[in-house]
Coordinates of C-alpha atoms in Angstrom, one line a residue:
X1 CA 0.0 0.0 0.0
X2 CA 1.3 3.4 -1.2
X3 CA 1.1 5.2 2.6
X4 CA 2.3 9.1 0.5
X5 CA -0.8 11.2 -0.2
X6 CA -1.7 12.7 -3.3
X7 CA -1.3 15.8 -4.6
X8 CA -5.8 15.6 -4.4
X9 CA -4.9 14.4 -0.8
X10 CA -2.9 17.1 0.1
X11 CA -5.6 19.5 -1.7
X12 CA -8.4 17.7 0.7
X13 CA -6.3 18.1 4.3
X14 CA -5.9 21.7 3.2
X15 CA -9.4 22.1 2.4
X16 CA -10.7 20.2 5.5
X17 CA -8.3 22.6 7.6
X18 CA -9.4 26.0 6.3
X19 CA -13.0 24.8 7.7
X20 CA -11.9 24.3 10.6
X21 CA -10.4 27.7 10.6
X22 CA -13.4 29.4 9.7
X23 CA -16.2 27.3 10.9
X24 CA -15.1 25.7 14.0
X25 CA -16.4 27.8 16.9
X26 CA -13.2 28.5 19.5
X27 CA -15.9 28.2 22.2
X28 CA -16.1 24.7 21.5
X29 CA -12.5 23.6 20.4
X30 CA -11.2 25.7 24.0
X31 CA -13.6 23.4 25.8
X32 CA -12.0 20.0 23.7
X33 CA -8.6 21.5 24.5
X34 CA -9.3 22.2 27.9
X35 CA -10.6 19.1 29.1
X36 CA -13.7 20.8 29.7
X37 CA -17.4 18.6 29.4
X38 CA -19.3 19.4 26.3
X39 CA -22.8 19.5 26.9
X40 CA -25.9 18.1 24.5
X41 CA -25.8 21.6 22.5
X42 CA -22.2 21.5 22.0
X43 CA -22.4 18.6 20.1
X44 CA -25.5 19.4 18.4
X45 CA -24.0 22.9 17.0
X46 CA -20.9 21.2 16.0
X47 CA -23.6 18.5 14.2
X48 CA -25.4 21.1 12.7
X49 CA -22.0 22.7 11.4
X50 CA -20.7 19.6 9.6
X51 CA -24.3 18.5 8.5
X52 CA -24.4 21.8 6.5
X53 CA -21.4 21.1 4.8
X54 CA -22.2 17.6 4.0
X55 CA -19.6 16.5 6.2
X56 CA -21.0 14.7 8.7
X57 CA -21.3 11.3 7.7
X58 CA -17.8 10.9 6.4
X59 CA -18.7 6.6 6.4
X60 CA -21.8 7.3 4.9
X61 CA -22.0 6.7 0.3
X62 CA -23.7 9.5 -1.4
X63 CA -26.6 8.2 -2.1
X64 CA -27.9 8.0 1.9
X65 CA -26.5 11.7 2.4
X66 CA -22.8 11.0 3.0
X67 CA -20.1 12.5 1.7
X68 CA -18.6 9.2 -0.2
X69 CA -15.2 9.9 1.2
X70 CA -12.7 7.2 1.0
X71 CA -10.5 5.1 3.7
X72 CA -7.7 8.2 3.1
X73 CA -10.3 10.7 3.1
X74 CA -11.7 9.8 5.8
X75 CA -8.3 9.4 8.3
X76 CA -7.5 12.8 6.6
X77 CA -10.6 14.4 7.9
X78 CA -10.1 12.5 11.2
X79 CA -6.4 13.6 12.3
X80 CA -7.6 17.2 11.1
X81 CA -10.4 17.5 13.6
X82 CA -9.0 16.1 16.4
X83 CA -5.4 18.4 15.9
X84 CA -8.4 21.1 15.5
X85 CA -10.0 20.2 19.1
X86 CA -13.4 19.8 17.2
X87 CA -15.8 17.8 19.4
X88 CA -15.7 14.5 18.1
X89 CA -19.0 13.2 16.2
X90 CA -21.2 11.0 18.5
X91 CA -21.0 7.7 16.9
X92 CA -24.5 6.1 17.8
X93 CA -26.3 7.4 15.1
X94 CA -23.4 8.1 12.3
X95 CA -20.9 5.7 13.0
X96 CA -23.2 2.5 14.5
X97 CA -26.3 2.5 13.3
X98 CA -26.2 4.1 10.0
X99 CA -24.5 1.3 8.3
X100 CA -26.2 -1.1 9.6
X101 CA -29.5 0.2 8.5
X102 CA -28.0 0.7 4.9
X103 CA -26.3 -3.0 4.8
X104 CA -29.6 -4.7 6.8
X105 CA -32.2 -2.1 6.5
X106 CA -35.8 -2.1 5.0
X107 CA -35.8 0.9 1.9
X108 CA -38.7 2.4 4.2
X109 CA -36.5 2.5 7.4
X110 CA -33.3 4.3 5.4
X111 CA -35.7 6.8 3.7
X112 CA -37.2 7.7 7.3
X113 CA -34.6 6.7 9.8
X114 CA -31.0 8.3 7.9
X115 CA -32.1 11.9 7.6
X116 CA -33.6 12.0 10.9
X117 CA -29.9 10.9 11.9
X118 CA -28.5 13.7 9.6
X119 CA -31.2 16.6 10.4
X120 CA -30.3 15.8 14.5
X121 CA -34.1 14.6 14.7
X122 CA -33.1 12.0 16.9
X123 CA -30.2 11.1 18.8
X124 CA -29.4 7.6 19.2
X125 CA -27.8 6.0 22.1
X126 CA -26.5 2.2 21.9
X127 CA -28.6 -0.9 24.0
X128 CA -26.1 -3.8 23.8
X129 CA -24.8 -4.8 27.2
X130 CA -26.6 -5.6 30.0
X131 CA -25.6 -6.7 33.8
X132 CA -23.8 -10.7 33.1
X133 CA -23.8 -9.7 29.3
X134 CA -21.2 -7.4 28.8
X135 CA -18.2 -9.0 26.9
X136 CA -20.1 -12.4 26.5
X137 CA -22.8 -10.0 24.9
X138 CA -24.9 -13.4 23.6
X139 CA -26.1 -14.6 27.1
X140 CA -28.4 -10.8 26.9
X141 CA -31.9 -11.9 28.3
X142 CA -33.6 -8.5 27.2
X143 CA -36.8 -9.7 26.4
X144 CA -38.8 -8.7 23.3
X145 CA -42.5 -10.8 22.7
X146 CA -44.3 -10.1 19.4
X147 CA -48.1 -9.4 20.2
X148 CA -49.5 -8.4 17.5
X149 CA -48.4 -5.4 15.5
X150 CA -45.9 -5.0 18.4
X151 CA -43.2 -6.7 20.5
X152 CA -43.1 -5.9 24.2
X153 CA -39.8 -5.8 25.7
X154 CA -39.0 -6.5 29.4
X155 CA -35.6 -6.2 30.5
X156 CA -32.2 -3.8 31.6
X157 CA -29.2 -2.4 29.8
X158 CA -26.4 -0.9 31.0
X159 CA -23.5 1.2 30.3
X160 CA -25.4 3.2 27.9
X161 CA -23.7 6.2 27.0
X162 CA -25.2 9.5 26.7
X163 CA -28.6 7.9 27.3
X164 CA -30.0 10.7 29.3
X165 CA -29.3 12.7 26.1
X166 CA -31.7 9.8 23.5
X167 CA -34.6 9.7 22.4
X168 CA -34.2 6.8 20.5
X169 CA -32.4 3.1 21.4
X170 CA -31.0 0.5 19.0
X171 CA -31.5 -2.8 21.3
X172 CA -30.1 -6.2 21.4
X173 CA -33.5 -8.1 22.3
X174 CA -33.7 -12.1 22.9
X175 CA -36.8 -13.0 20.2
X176 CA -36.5 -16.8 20.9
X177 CA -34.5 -19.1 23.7
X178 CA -34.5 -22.2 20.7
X179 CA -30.5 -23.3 19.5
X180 CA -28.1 -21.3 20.2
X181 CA -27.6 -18.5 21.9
X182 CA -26.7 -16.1 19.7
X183 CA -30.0 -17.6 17.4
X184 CA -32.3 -16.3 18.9
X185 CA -31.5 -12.1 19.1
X186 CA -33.2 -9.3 17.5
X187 CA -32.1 -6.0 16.5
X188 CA -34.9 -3.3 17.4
X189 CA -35.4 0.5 17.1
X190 CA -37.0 1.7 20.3
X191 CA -38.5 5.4 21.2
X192 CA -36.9 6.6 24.9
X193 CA -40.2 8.2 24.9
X194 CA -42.5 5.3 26.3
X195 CA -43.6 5.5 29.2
X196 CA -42.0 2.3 30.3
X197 CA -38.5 3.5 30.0
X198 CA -36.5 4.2 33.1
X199 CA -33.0 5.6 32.6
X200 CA -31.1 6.0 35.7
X201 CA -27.3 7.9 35.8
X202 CA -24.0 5.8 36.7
X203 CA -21.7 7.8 38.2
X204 CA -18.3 6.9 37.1
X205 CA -14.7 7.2 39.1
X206 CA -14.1 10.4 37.7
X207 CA -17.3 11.8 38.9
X208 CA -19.0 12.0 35.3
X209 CA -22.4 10.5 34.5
X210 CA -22.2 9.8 30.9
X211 CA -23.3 6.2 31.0
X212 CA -26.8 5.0 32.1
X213 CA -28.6 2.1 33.2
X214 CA -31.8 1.7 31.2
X215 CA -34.6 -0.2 32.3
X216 CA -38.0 -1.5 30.0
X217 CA -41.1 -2.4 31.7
X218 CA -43.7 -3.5 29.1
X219 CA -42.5 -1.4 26.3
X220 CA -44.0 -1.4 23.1
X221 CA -42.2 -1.2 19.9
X222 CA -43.7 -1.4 16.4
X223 CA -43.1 -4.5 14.5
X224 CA -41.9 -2.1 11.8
X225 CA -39.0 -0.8 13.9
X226 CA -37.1 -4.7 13.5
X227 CA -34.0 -3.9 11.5
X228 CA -33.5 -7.3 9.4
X229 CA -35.1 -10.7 10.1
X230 CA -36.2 -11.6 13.5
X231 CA -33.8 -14.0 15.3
X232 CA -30.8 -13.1 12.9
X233 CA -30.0 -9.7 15.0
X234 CA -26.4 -11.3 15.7
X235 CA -25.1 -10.9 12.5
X236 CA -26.2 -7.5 12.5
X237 CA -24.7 -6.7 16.1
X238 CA -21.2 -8.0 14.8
X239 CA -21.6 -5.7 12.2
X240 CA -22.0 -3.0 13.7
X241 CA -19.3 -4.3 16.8
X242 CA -16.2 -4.8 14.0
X243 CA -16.7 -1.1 12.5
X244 CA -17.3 0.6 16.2
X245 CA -14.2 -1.8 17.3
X246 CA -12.2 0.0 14.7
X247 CA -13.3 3.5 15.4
X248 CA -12.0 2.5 19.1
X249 CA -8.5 2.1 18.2
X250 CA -8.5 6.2 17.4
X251 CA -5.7 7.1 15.7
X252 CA -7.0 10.5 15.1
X253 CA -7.4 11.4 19.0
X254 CA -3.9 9.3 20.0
X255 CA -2.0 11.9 17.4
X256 CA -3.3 14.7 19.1
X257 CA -3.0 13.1 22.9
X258 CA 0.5 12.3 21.4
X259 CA 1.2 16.3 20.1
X260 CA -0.5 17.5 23.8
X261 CA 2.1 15.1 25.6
X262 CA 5.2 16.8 23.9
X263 CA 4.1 20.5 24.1
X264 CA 3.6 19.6 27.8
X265 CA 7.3 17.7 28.1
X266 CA 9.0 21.0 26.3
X267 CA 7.4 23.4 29.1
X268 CA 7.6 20.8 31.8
X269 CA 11.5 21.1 33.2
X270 CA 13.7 18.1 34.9
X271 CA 16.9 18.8 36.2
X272 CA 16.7 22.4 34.8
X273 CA 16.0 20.9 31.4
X274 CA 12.7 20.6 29.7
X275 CA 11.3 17.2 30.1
X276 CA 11.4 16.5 26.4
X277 CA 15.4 16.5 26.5
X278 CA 15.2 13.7 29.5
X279 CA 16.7 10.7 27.6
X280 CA 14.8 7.9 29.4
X281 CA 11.3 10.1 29.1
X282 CA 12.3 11.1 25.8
X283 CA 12.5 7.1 24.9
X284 CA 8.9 6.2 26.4
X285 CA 7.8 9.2 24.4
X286 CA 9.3 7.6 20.9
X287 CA 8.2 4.3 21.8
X288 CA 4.5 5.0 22.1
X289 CA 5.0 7.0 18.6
X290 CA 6.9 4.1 16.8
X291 CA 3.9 2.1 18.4
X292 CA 1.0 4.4 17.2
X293 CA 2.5 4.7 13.4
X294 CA 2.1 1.0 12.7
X295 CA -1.3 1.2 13.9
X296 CA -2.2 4.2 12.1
X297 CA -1.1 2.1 9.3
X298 CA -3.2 -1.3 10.0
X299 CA -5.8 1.3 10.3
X300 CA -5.7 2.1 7.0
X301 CA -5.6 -1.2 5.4
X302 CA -8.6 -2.3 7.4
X303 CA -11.0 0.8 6.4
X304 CA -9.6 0.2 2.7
X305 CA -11.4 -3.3 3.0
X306 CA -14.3 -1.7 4.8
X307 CA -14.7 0.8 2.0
X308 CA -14.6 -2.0 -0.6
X309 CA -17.4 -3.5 1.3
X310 CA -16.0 -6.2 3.3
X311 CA -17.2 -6.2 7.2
X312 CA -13.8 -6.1 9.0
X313 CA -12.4 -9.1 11.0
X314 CA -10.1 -9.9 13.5
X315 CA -8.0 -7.5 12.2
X316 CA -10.6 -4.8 14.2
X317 CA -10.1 -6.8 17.3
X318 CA -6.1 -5.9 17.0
X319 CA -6.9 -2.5 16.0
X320 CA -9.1 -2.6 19.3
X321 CA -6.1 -3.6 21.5
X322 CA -3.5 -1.7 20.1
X323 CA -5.5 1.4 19.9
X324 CA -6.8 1.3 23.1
X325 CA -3.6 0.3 25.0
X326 CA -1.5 3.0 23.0
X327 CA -3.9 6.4 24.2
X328 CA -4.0 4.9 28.0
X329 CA 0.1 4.7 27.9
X330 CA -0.3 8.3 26.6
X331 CA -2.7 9.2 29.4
X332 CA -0.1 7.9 32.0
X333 CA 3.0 9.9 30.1
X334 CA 1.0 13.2 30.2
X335 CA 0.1 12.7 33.7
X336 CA 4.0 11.6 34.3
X337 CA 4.8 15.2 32.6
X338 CA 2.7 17.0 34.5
X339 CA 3.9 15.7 37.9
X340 CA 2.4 16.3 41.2
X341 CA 0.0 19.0 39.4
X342 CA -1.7 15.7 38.3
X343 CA -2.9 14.9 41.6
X344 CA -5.7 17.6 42.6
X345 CA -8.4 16.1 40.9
X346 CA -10.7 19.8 40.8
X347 CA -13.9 18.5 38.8
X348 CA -15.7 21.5 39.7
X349 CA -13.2 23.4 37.5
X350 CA -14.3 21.5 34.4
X351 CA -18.0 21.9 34.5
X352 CA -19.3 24.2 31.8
X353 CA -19.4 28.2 33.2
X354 CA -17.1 27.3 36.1
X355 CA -15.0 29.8 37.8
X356 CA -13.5 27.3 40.0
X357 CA -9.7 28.0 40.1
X358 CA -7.4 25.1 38.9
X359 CA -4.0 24.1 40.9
X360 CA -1.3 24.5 38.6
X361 CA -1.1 25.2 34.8
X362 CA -4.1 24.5 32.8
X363 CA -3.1 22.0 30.8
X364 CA -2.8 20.1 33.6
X365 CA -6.3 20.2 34.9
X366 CA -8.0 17.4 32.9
X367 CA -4.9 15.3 33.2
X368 CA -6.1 13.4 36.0
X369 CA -10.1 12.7 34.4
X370 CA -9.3 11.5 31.4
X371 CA -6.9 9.4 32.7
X372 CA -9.4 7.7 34.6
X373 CA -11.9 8.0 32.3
X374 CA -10.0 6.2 29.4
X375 CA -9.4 3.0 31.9
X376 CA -13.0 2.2 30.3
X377 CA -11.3 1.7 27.0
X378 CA -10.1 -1.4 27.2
X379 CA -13.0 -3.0 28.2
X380 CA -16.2 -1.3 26.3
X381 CA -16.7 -2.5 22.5
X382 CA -15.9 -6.2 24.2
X383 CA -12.9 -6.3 26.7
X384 CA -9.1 -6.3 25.3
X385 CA -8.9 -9.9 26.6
X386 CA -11.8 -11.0 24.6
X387 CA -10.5 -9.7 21.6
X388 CA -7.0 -11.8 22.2
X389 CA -9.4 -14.7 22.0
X390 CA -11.2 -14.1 18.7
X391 CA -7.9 -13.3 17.0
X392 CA -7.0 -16.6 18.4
X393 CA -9.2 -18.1 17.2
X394 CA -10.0 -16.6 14.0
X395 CA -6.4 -15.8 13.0
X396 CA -4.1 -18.7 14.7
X397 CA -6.7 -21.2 14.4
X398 CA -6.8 -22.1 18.4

């Protein structure tokens, strides 16, 4: 694979980043930059933005409304943002359930469901795991029961992010306990609007709330809203898990973790040095960069074969590890850099409109949240572990 960009290439990065430039509100990239939560109109101005431009669904062909950008393209767009401090785009809708309603999808449920996704109609949030059905996803007991025109579904998720923000929830639902397992699952669109919906915060280590328990009690859902076939929802779920497995390794946000960690080690001083001249810091620093190139690169040989169609494989799984294991190490080097400023965990201080004074410099204030926060990585999308056992057994054949 030729990895040097085009002259067209070059032309498109310096498009993307004179958008930025013009149309990214400093508000909002200060508040990316700064460590600072972004709250449901943040992301829906920044939506709006890129929706106008017909950039929002970079995975997205054409004909649904996307911009038909390609692997490079897209990586292009993706290191530009994130060097821009652009909120990133929530993936539940875009990223998730997009192409599964394009691959799997009745006509009638891409002509009503895409540009309500596109327009910001609806914001989705993601019903997959549930309490003993997290990484081992199949053993879900989420209950759907067709009656009629309807199924009723009885049951909890957990771990939903952004939930408190949806109105709508694509659901893993068990449709029949016959053969295996993973037989009997069905994929269903459900409205956060019924009445027998409970969603109920999870406050996390870092103090944040932006995962949810959901609970259904008797919940009615339209026959109409089944994505697919009943009972063959699995193969739609591991659809949708291999592309969101590969947006998990993110390159894109590592490069600019990685380019925050070395303006930190040049003002940071050691032994009346700045940090970045330490030999042995300096080292770690080129290690985790060595590391991050060759998965920048795998990256782009598995959205190639995702842009030709083909569902990636295992090789998301490594992406998955790799990706995830490379942004915590760079968590753990920035908070290294910053030194004891690290410690003083001030969450007050990062709450939109705060005028809650930070110890130290600012760059050091969200140092200690998102390290915490980014622990989560290696488990969500199906735990680092687990994806060492399906490359084992899908590449070495264990």
């Amino acid at each position: 694979m030729d990895l040097s960009y085009t002259d067209e290439q070059n032309a498109f990065r310096a498009e993307v980043r004179a958008f930025l430039q013009e149309k990214l509100p400093e508000r909002l990239s200060d508040k990316v930059r700064l460590g600072h939560e972004l709250t449901k109109e943040d992301h829906e101005e920044w939506h709006a933005i890129l929706n106008e431009k017909g950039w929002l669904a970079g995975n997205w062909p054409k004909e649904h409304g996307g911009t038909g950008w390609d692997a490079v393209e897209r990586h292009i767009f993706e290191e530009e943002t994130t060097q821009a401090h652009a909120p990133r785009i929530v993936p539940f809708g875009i990223n998730m359930l997009g192409p599964v309603l394009q691959k799997f999808g009745s006509k009638e449920q891409n002509e009503y469901w895409l540009p309500r996704i596109l327009n910001g109609d609806d914001w989705w949030c993601q019903g997959y795991s549930e309490p003993g059905a997290g990484s081992d996803l199949a053993s879900l007991k989420t209950e759907a029961v067709r009656d009629g025109d309807h199924y009723i579904v009885n049951g909890q998720k957990t771990w939903t992010t952004l939930g408190q923000y949806a109105n709508m929830i694509f659901c893993l639902v068990r449709t029949s306990k016959n053969g295996k397992p993973q037989e009997g699952i069905s994929f269903l669109l459900i409205d956060m609007d019924d009445p027998g919906i409970e969603v109920r915060p999870i406050v996390l280590i870092d103090g944040g709330a932006e995962v949810n328990e959901v609970w259904f009690k008797d919940v009615k859902v339209p026959v109409e809203n089944l994505v697919g076939e009943e009972n063959k929802g699995w193969t739609y779920a591991k659809y949708l898990l291999t592309h969101e497995r590969t947006n998990i390794a993110g390159v894109g946000f590592a490069n600019a973790a990685l380019e925050n960690l070395k303006r930190i080690a040049r003002l940071e001083m050691s032994h009346g040095k700045p940090l970045i001249e330490d030999p042995l810091f300096a080292a770690k620093m080129a290690q985790v960069e060595i590391a991050l190139m060759a998965m920048a690169t795998t990256n782009l040989r598995v959205v190639s074969k995702a842009a030709e169609g083909q569902a990636p494989g295992a090789e998301s799984s490594m992406l998955k590890i790799k990706g995830t294991e490379i942004r915590q190490e760079i968590n753990a080097l920035t908070r290294e850099a910053v030194g004891p400023y690290a410690m003083p965990f001030v969450s007050e201080a990062l709450e939109p409109g705060s005028n809650t004074e930070p110890v130290g410099p600012d760059y050091a204030l969200p140092m200690t949240k998102t390290y915490f926060n980014n622990r989560k990585l290696s488990i969500y999308g199906g735990s680092n572990e687990v994806q060492k056992t399906i490359i084992s057994k899908a590449i070495l054949e264990l």
